[in-house]
Amino acid sequence: MKKIVLALIAAAMMIPFIGCNKGGSSSKASKIGVSMPTKDLQRWNQDGANMKAQLEKAGYAVDLQYAANDIPTQISQIENMVTGGCKVLVIASIDGSALSNVLDSAKKKGIQVIAYDRLIMNSDAVSYYATFDNYKVGTMQGDYLVDQLKLKSRSADDPVYMEFFTGDPGDNNINFFFGGAMDVLTPYLNSGVIVCRSGQTAKAQAATLNWSTEEAQKRMENLITANGYAPNGTKLDAVYCSNDSTANGVTTALLGAGYTAENFPVITGQDCDKVAVKNMLAGTQAMSIFKDTRTLASKVVEMVDAIMKGSNPPVNDTKTYNNGTGVIPSFLCEPVFGTKDNYKTLLIDSGYYTEAELK
């Protein structure tokens, strides 16, 4: 009888542990797939590393893959994640419209998909979207140009001369970056306060394939040649650039045309890449929008954790981001303004970079 009582007591003691395994540690052992577009741009290396570190800290196994900006490679990597037992997919797509078929297979397996920073289009397999307020990024860039160039106090008799660069046409984000900036700047274009000598102000004309620094440099060099831009030639006051990789290409082209920090056009950017911060300190890029990928990674970990526990992930926007199949519940992190005046507080003191990395 004593043995039976002891056995019953032992069985009773095991019940809480069984319950914990069902809702806790078993989910923590689950594999999460993270698909990043490329290692060629600094920001995706940081995004991937931050995501992996924070997911692993939360107890998950992570399958992190970079697709070398090749769509078939990204599709193949995601297929392997689906067949390899990943429970949630976090995807920063190369082309937001190219993943429908592979995501259909994920949906059939009950795998939820979080679109990371780039909205995946035309797929009802996308459950959530995590990004920064990308329209606000554009309006912040536009407002900066308005302030720096004193557009509110100028007239068509005293215009500023500006060219425009945005990112990859397959990235839905350019609709928000470029759209936000142009909502601010278009009234000045219409009134003649801003003059774009090339006439290339439409999104398709300003687009840069793969956000490529080299492509941006080539296009800027062509604009310099076609319009005679030079310190002692045709006047160029500013170049709107949606991000740092395009800004870096534009900056290289302008340096090649003889511009120096003393007469450099106002260049905008986004991401606070190391090269961009160095250019800001050198006086060849005016500003960059800082999007702390640690913040975004932390929010995505919260979303993954909620999905794995069967609860509702945090979202703060249920109206803006329609991917063609419906509005995707989203969490928008706040972008922050960066210049040479606040970079130490923003980037060094926060531990994002060390001072030595920016030398």
Coordinates of C-alpha atoms in Angstrom, one line a residue:
M1 CA 0.0 0.0 0.0
K2 CA 2.8 2.4 0.9
K3 CA 4.4 1.8 -2.6
I4 CA 1.0 2.6 -4.3
V5 CA 0.7 5.9 -2.3
L6 CA 4.3 6.9 -3.2
A7 CA 3.6 6.2 -6.9
L8 CA 0.4 8.3 -6.8
I9 CA 2.3 11.2 -5.2
A10 CA 5.1 11.0 -7.8
A11 CA 2.5 11.0 -10.6
A12 CA 0.8 14.0 -9.2
M13 CA 4.1 15.9 -8.9
M14 CA 4.7 15.3 -12.6
I15 CA 1.5 17.0 -13.8
P16 CA 2.7 20.6 -13.5
F17 CA 5.8 19.7 -15.5
I18 CA 3.8 18.1 -18.2
G19 CA 1.7 21.3 -18.4
C20 CA 4.7 23.5 -18.6
N21 CA 6.2 21.5 -21.5
K22 CA 3.0 21.8 -23.4
G23 CA 2.9 25.6 -23.4
G24 CA 6.4 26.6 -22.5
S25 CA 9.7 24.8 -23.1
S26 CA 8.5 22.9 -26.1
S27 CA 7.6 26.1 -27.9
K28 CA 11.0 27.5 -26.9
A29 CA 12.7 24.7 -28.6
S30 CA 10.9 25.5 -31.9
K31 CA 12.8 26.5 -35.0
I32 CA 12.2 30.0 -36.5
G33 CA 13.2 30.7 -40.1
V34 CA 14.7 34.1 -40.8
S35 CA 15.2 35.1 -44.5
M36 CA 17.2 38.2 -45.3
P37 CA 17.8 39.5 -48.8
T38 CA 21.6 40.0 -48.9
K39 CA 24.8 40.5 -47.0
D40 CA 25.9 43.1 -49.5
L41 CA 24.2 46.0 -47.5
Q42 CA 25.4 46.6 -43.9
R43 CA 21.9 47.0 -42.6
W44 CA 20.7 43.4 -43.5
N45 CA 23.8 41.9 -41.8
Q46 CA 22.9 43.8 -38.7
D47 CA 19.2 43.0 -39.0
G48 CA 19.9 39.3 -39.4
A49 CA 22.5 39.2 -36.5
N50 CA 20.2 41.1 -34.2
M51 CA 17.2 38.9 -35.0
K52 CA 19.2 35.7 -34.5
A53 CA 20.7 36.8 -31.2
Q54 CA 17.4 37.9 -29.7
L55 CA 15.5 34.9 -30.9
E56 CA 18.2 32.5 -29.5
K57 CA 18.2 34.5 -26.3
A58 CA 14.4 33.8 -26.1
G59 CA 15.2 30.1 -26.4
Y60 CA 14.4 29.5 -30.1
A61 CA 16.5 27.7 -32.7
V62 CA 17.1 29.9 -35.7
D63 CA 17.6 29.1 -39.3
L64 CA 19.1 32.4 -40.7
Q65 CA 19.7 32.6 -44.4
Y66 CA 20.9 35.4 -46.8
A67 CA 19.8 35.2 -50.4
A68 CA 22.5 37.3 -52.2
N69 CA 19.8 39.5 -53.8
D70 CA 18.7 36.5 -55.9
I71 CA 15.0 35.7 -55.9
P72 CA 15.3 32.0 -56.9
T73 CA 17.8 31.6 -54.0
Q74 CA 15.5 33.2 -51.5
I75 CA 12.6 31.0 -52.7
S76 CA 14.8 27.9 -52.4
Q77 CA 15.9 28.9 -48.9
I78 CA 12.3 29.5 -47.8
E79 CA 11.3 26.1 -49.2
N80 CA 14.0 24.5 -47.1
M81 CA 12.7 26.3 -44.0
V82 CA 9.2 25.1 -44.7
T83 CA 10.3 21.5 -45.1
G84 CA 12.8 21.8 -42.4
G85 CA 10.3 22.2 -39.6
C86 CA 10.3 26.0 -39.0
K87 CA 7.2 27.1 -37.1
V88 CA 7.3 30.8 -38.0
L89 CA 9.0 32.5 -40.9
V90 CA 10.4 36.0 -40.7
I91 CA 11.0 37.3 -44.2
A92 CA 12.6 40.4 -45.6
S93 CA 11.8 39.9 -49.3
I94 CA 13.9 40.8 -52.3
D95 CA 10.9 41.2 -54.4
G96 CA 7.6 41.6 -52.5
S97 CA 5.6 40.0 -55.3
A98 CA 7.7 36.9 -56.0
L99 CA 7.0 34.7 -53.0
S100 CA 3.3 33.8 -53.4
N101 CA 3.8 30.1 -54.4
V102 CA 6.4 29.2 -51.7
L103 CA 4.3 31.0 -49.0
D104 CA 1.2 29.0 -50.1
S105 CA 3.1 25.9 -49.1
A106 CA 3.9 27.5 -45.7
K107 CA 0.3 28.3 -45.2
K108 CA -0.8 24.7 -45.9
K109 CA 1.5 23.6 -43.2
G110 CA 0.1 26.1 -40.7
I111 CA 3.3 28.2 -40.7
Q112 CA 2.7 31.8 -39.9
V113 CA 4.7 34.5 -41.8
I114 CA 5.9 37.8 -40.5
A115 CA 7.0 40.2 -43.3
Y116 CA 10.0 42.0 -42.0
D117 CA 10.5 45.7 -43.0
R118 CA 9.4 45.0 -46.6
L119 CA 5.8 44.1 -47.1
I120 CA 5.2 40.8 -49.0
M121 CA 2.6 41.5 -51.7
N122 CA -0.3 39.4 -53.1
S123 CA -0.1 36.6 -50.6
D124 CA -2.7 35.7 -48.0
A125 CA -0.1 33.7 -46.2
V126 CA 1.3 36.9 -44.6
S127 CA 0.0 37.1 -41.0
Y128 CA 1.8 40.2 -39.7
Y129 CA 4.1 43.0 -40.8
A130 CA 6.9 44.5 -38.7
T131 CA 8.6 47.7 -39.9
F132 CA 9.3 51.3 -39.1
D133 CA 6.9 54.1 -40.0
N134 CA 8.2 54.4 -43.5
Y135 CA 5.9 57.1 -44.6
K136 CA 7.2 59.2 -41.7
V137 CA 10.8 58.4 -42.8
G138 CA 10.0 60.1 -46.1
T139 CA 8.2 63.1 -44.6
M140 CA 11.2 63.6 -42.2
Q141 CA 13.6 63.6 -45.1
G142 CA 11.3 66.0 -47.0
D143 CA 10.9 68.3 -44.0
Y144 CA 14.7 68.4 -43.5
L145 CA 15.2 69.6 -47.1
V146 CA 12.5 72.3 -46.6
D147 CA 14.3 73.6 -43.5
Q148 CA 17.8 73.3 -44.8
L149 CA 17.1 74.9 -48.1
K150 CA 14.7 77.5 -46.6
L151 CA 12.0 76.6 -49.1
K152 CA 9.2 78.3 -47.3
S153 CA 10.8 81.7 -47.7
R154 CA 11.9 81.2 -51.4
S155 CA 10.1 81.9 -54.6
A156 CA 10.4 80.7 -58.2
D157 CA 12.6 83.7 -58.8
D158 CA 15.1 82.2 -56.3
P159 CA 14.7 78.4 -56.8
V160 CA 16.8 75.5 -55.6
Y161 CA 18.0 72.8 -57.9
M162 CA 17.4 69.2 -56.9
E163 CA 17.6 65.6 -58.2
F164 CA 15.8 62.6 -56.9
F165 CA 16.8 59.0 -56.0
T166 CA 14.8 56.2 -54.5
G167 CA 15.2 52.4 -54.2
D168 CA 14.3 49.2 -55.8
P169 CA 11.0 49.2 -57.8
G170 CA 10.2 45.7 -56.4
D171 CA 10.4 47.0 -52.8
N172 CA 7.0 48.2 -51.6
N173 CA 8.7 50.5 -49.1
I174 CA 9.7 53.0 -51.8
N175 CA 6.0 53.8 -52.1
F176 CA 6.2 55.1 -48.5
F177 CA 9.7 56.6 -48.4
F178 CA 9.4 58.3 -51.8
G179 CA 5.7 59.0 -51.4
G180 CA 6.2 60.7 -48.0
A181 CA 9.1 62.8 -49.2
M182 CA 7.2 63.8 -52.4
D183 CA 4.1 64.7 -50.4
V184 CA 6.2 67.3 -48.7
L185 CA 8.3 68.5 -51.8
T186 CA 5.7 68.3 -54.6
P187 CA 4.1 71.7 -53.8
Y188 CA 7.5 73.3 -54.1
L189 CA 8.1 71.6 -57.4
N190 CA 4.7 72.7 -58.7
S191 CA 5.4 76.3 -57.6
G192 CA 8.8 76.4 -59.2
V193 CA 10.6 76.8 -55.9
I194 CA 12.3 73.4 -56.6
V195 CA 13.6 72.8 -60.1
C196 CA 14.7 69.3 -61.2
R197 CA 16.7 69.9 -64.4
S198 CA 16.5 66.3 -65.5
G199 CA 12.8 66.2 -65.1
Q200 CA 13.1 62.8 -63.4
T201 CA 10.8 63.2 -60.5
A202 CA 8.5 60.2 -61.0
K203 CA 9.1 57.1 -58.8
A204 CA 10.0 54.9 -61.8
Q205 CA 12.5 57.5 -63.1
A206 CA 14.1 57.9 -59.6
A207 CA 14.2 54.1 -58.8
T208 CA 17.5 52.3 -58.2
L209 CA 17.6 48.6 -58.9
N210 CA 18.5 46.6 -55.7
W211 CA 19.2 49.9 -53.9
S212 CA 22.6 49.5 -55.5
T213 CA 25.3 52.0 -54.7
E214 CA 26.9 51.3 -58.1
E215 CA 23.7 51.9 -60.0
A216 CA 23.0 55.2 -58.1
Q217 CA 26.6 56.3 -58.9
K218 CA 26.2 55.6 -62.6
R219 CA 22.9 57.5 -62.8
M220 CA 24.3 60.5 -60.9
E221 CA 27.3 60.5 -63.2
N222 CA 24.9 60.6 -66.2
L223 CA 23.0 63.4 -64.6
I224 CA 26.2 65.3 -64.0
T225 CA 27.2 64.9 -67.6
A226 CA 23.8 65.7 -69.1
N227 CA 23.2 68.8 -67.0
G228 CA 26.7 70.1 -66.4
Y229 CA 26.5 69.9 -62.6
A230 CA 29.8 71.1 -61.1
P231 CA 31.0 73.4 -58.4
N232 CA 31.7 76.1 -61.0
G233 CA 29.1 74.8 -63.5
T234 CA 25.4 74.3 -63.4
K235 CA 24.0 74.8 -59.9
L236 CA 23.0 71.7 -57.8
D237 CA 21.7 72.4 -54.3
A238 CA 20.4 69.0 -53.2
V239 CA 19.9 65.4 -54.0
Y240 CA 17.0 63.6 -52.3
C241 CA 18.1 60.0 -51.6
S242 CA 15.8 57.5 -49.9
N243 CA 18.6 55.6 -48.2
D244 CA 22.3 55.5 -47.5
S245 CA 23.3 53.0 -50.2
T246 CA 21.9 55.3 -52.9
A247 CA 23.3 58.4 -51.1
N248 CA 26.7 56.8 -51.1
G249 CA 26.6 56.3 -54.9
V250 CA 25.5 59.9 -55.4
T251 CA 28.2 61.2 -53.0
T252 CA 30.9 59.3 -54.9
A253 CA 29.8 60.7 -58.2
L254 CA 29.7 64.3 -56.8
L255 CA 33.2 63.9 -55.3
G256 CA 34.4 62.7 -58.7
A257 CA 32.9 65.9 -60.2
G258 CA 35.0 68.1 -58.0
Y259 CA 32.6 68.9 -55.1
T260 CA 34.1 69.3 -51.6
A261 CA 32.6 69.6 -48.1
E262 CA 32.6 73.3 -48.6
N263 CA 30.2 73.3 -51.6
F264 CA 28.6 69.9 -51.3
P265 CA 24.9 69.6 -52.2
V266 CA 22.5 68.6 -49.4
I267 CA 22.2 64.8 -49.4
T268 CA 19.6 62.9 -47.5
G269 CA 19.8 59.2 -46.4
Q270 CA 18.4 56.5 -44.2
D271 CA 19.8 53.7 -42.0
C272 CA 22.8 55.5 -40.5
D273 CA 25.2 53.0 -42.2
K274 CA 28.8 53.4 -41.1
V275 CA 29.8 54.8 -44.5
A276 CA 26.9 57.3 -44.3
V277 CA 27.9 58.4 -40.8
K278 CA 31.5 58.9 -41.9
N279 CA 30.2 61.0 -44.8
M280 CA 28.2 63.1 -42.5
L281 CA 31.2 63.7 -40.3
A282 CA 33.2 64.6 -43.5
G283 CA 30.5 67.0 -44.6
T284 CA 29.4 65.1 -47.7
Q285 CA 26.1 63.8 -46.5
A286 CA 23.8 66.0 -44.5
M287 CA 21.6 63.6 -42.6
S288 CA 20.3 60.0 -42.3
I289 CA 17.2 58.5 -40.7
F290 CA 18.2 56.1 -37.9
K291 CA 16.1 52.9 -37.7
D292 CA 17.5 50.9 -34.7
T293 CA 17.3 47.3 -35.9
R294 CA 17.7 46.2 -32.3
T295 CA 14.3 47.7 -31.6
L296 CA 12.7 46.1 -34.6
A297 CA 14.3 42.7 -33.8
S298 CA 13.0 42.9 -30.3
K299 CA 9.5 43.6 -31.5
V300 CA 9.6 40.7 -33.9
V301 CA 10.7 38.4 -31.1
E302 CA 7.7 39.5 -29.2
M303 CA 5.5 38.7 -32.2
V304 CA 7.1 35.3 -32.7
D305 CA 6.7 34.5 -29.0
A306 CA 3.0 35.5 -29.0
I307 CA 2.4 33.3 -32.1
M308 CA 4.1 30.3 -30.5
K309 CA 2.1 30.8 -27.3
G310 CA -1.2 31.1 -29.2
S311 CA -1.8 34.7 -28.2
N312 CA -2.2 37.9 -30.2
P313 CA 1.1 39.6 -31.4
P314 CA 1.5 43.3 -30.6
V315 CA 0.3 45.5 -33.5
N316 CA -0.3 49.3 -33.7
D317 CA -1.6 49.7 -37.2
T318 CA -4.5 47.9 -38.8
K319 CA -5.3 50.3 -41.6
T320 CA -2.3 51.2 -43.7
Y321 CA -0.6 48.2 -45.2
N322 CA -2.7 46.4 -47.8
N323 CA -0.7 43.7 -49.6
G324 CA -3.4 43.1 -52.3
T325 CA -5.2 40.4 -50.3
G326 CA -6.2 42.6 -47.4
V327 CA -4.7 44.8 -44.7
I328 CA -1.9 43.2 -42.8
P329 CA -1.8 43.8 -39.0
S330 CA 1.4 45.7 -38.5
F331 CA 3.7 47.1 -35.8
L332 CA 5.5 50.3 -36.8
C333 CA 8.6 51.4 -34.9
E334 CA 9.5 55.1 -34.7
P335 CA 12.4 56.3 -36.9
V336 CA 14.8 58.9 -35.5
F337 CA 16.6 61.8 -37.1
G338 CA 20.4 61.6 -37.3
T339 CA 23.1 64.2 -38.1
K340 CA 26.7 65.0 -37.2
D341 CA 25.3 67.0 -34.3
N342 CA 23.6 64.1 -32.5
Y343 CA 25.4 61.0 -33.8
K344 CA 27.3 60.4 -30.6
T345 CA 24.2 60.2 -28.4
L346 CA 22.2 58.3 -31.1
L347 CA 24.8 55.8 -32.2
I348 CA 27.8 55.7 -29.8
D349 CA 26.3 56.2 -26.4
S350 CA 23.5 53.7 -27.3
G351 CA 26.1 51.0 -28.2
Y352 CA 25.0 50.7 -31.8
Y353 CA 28.6 51.6 -33.0
T354 CA 31.9 52.2 -31.3
E355 CA 33.8 55.4 -31.9
A356 CA 36.5 53.3 -33.6
E357 CA 34.1 51.9 -36.2
L358 CA 33.4 55.4 -37.4
K359 CA 37.0 56.5 -37.8

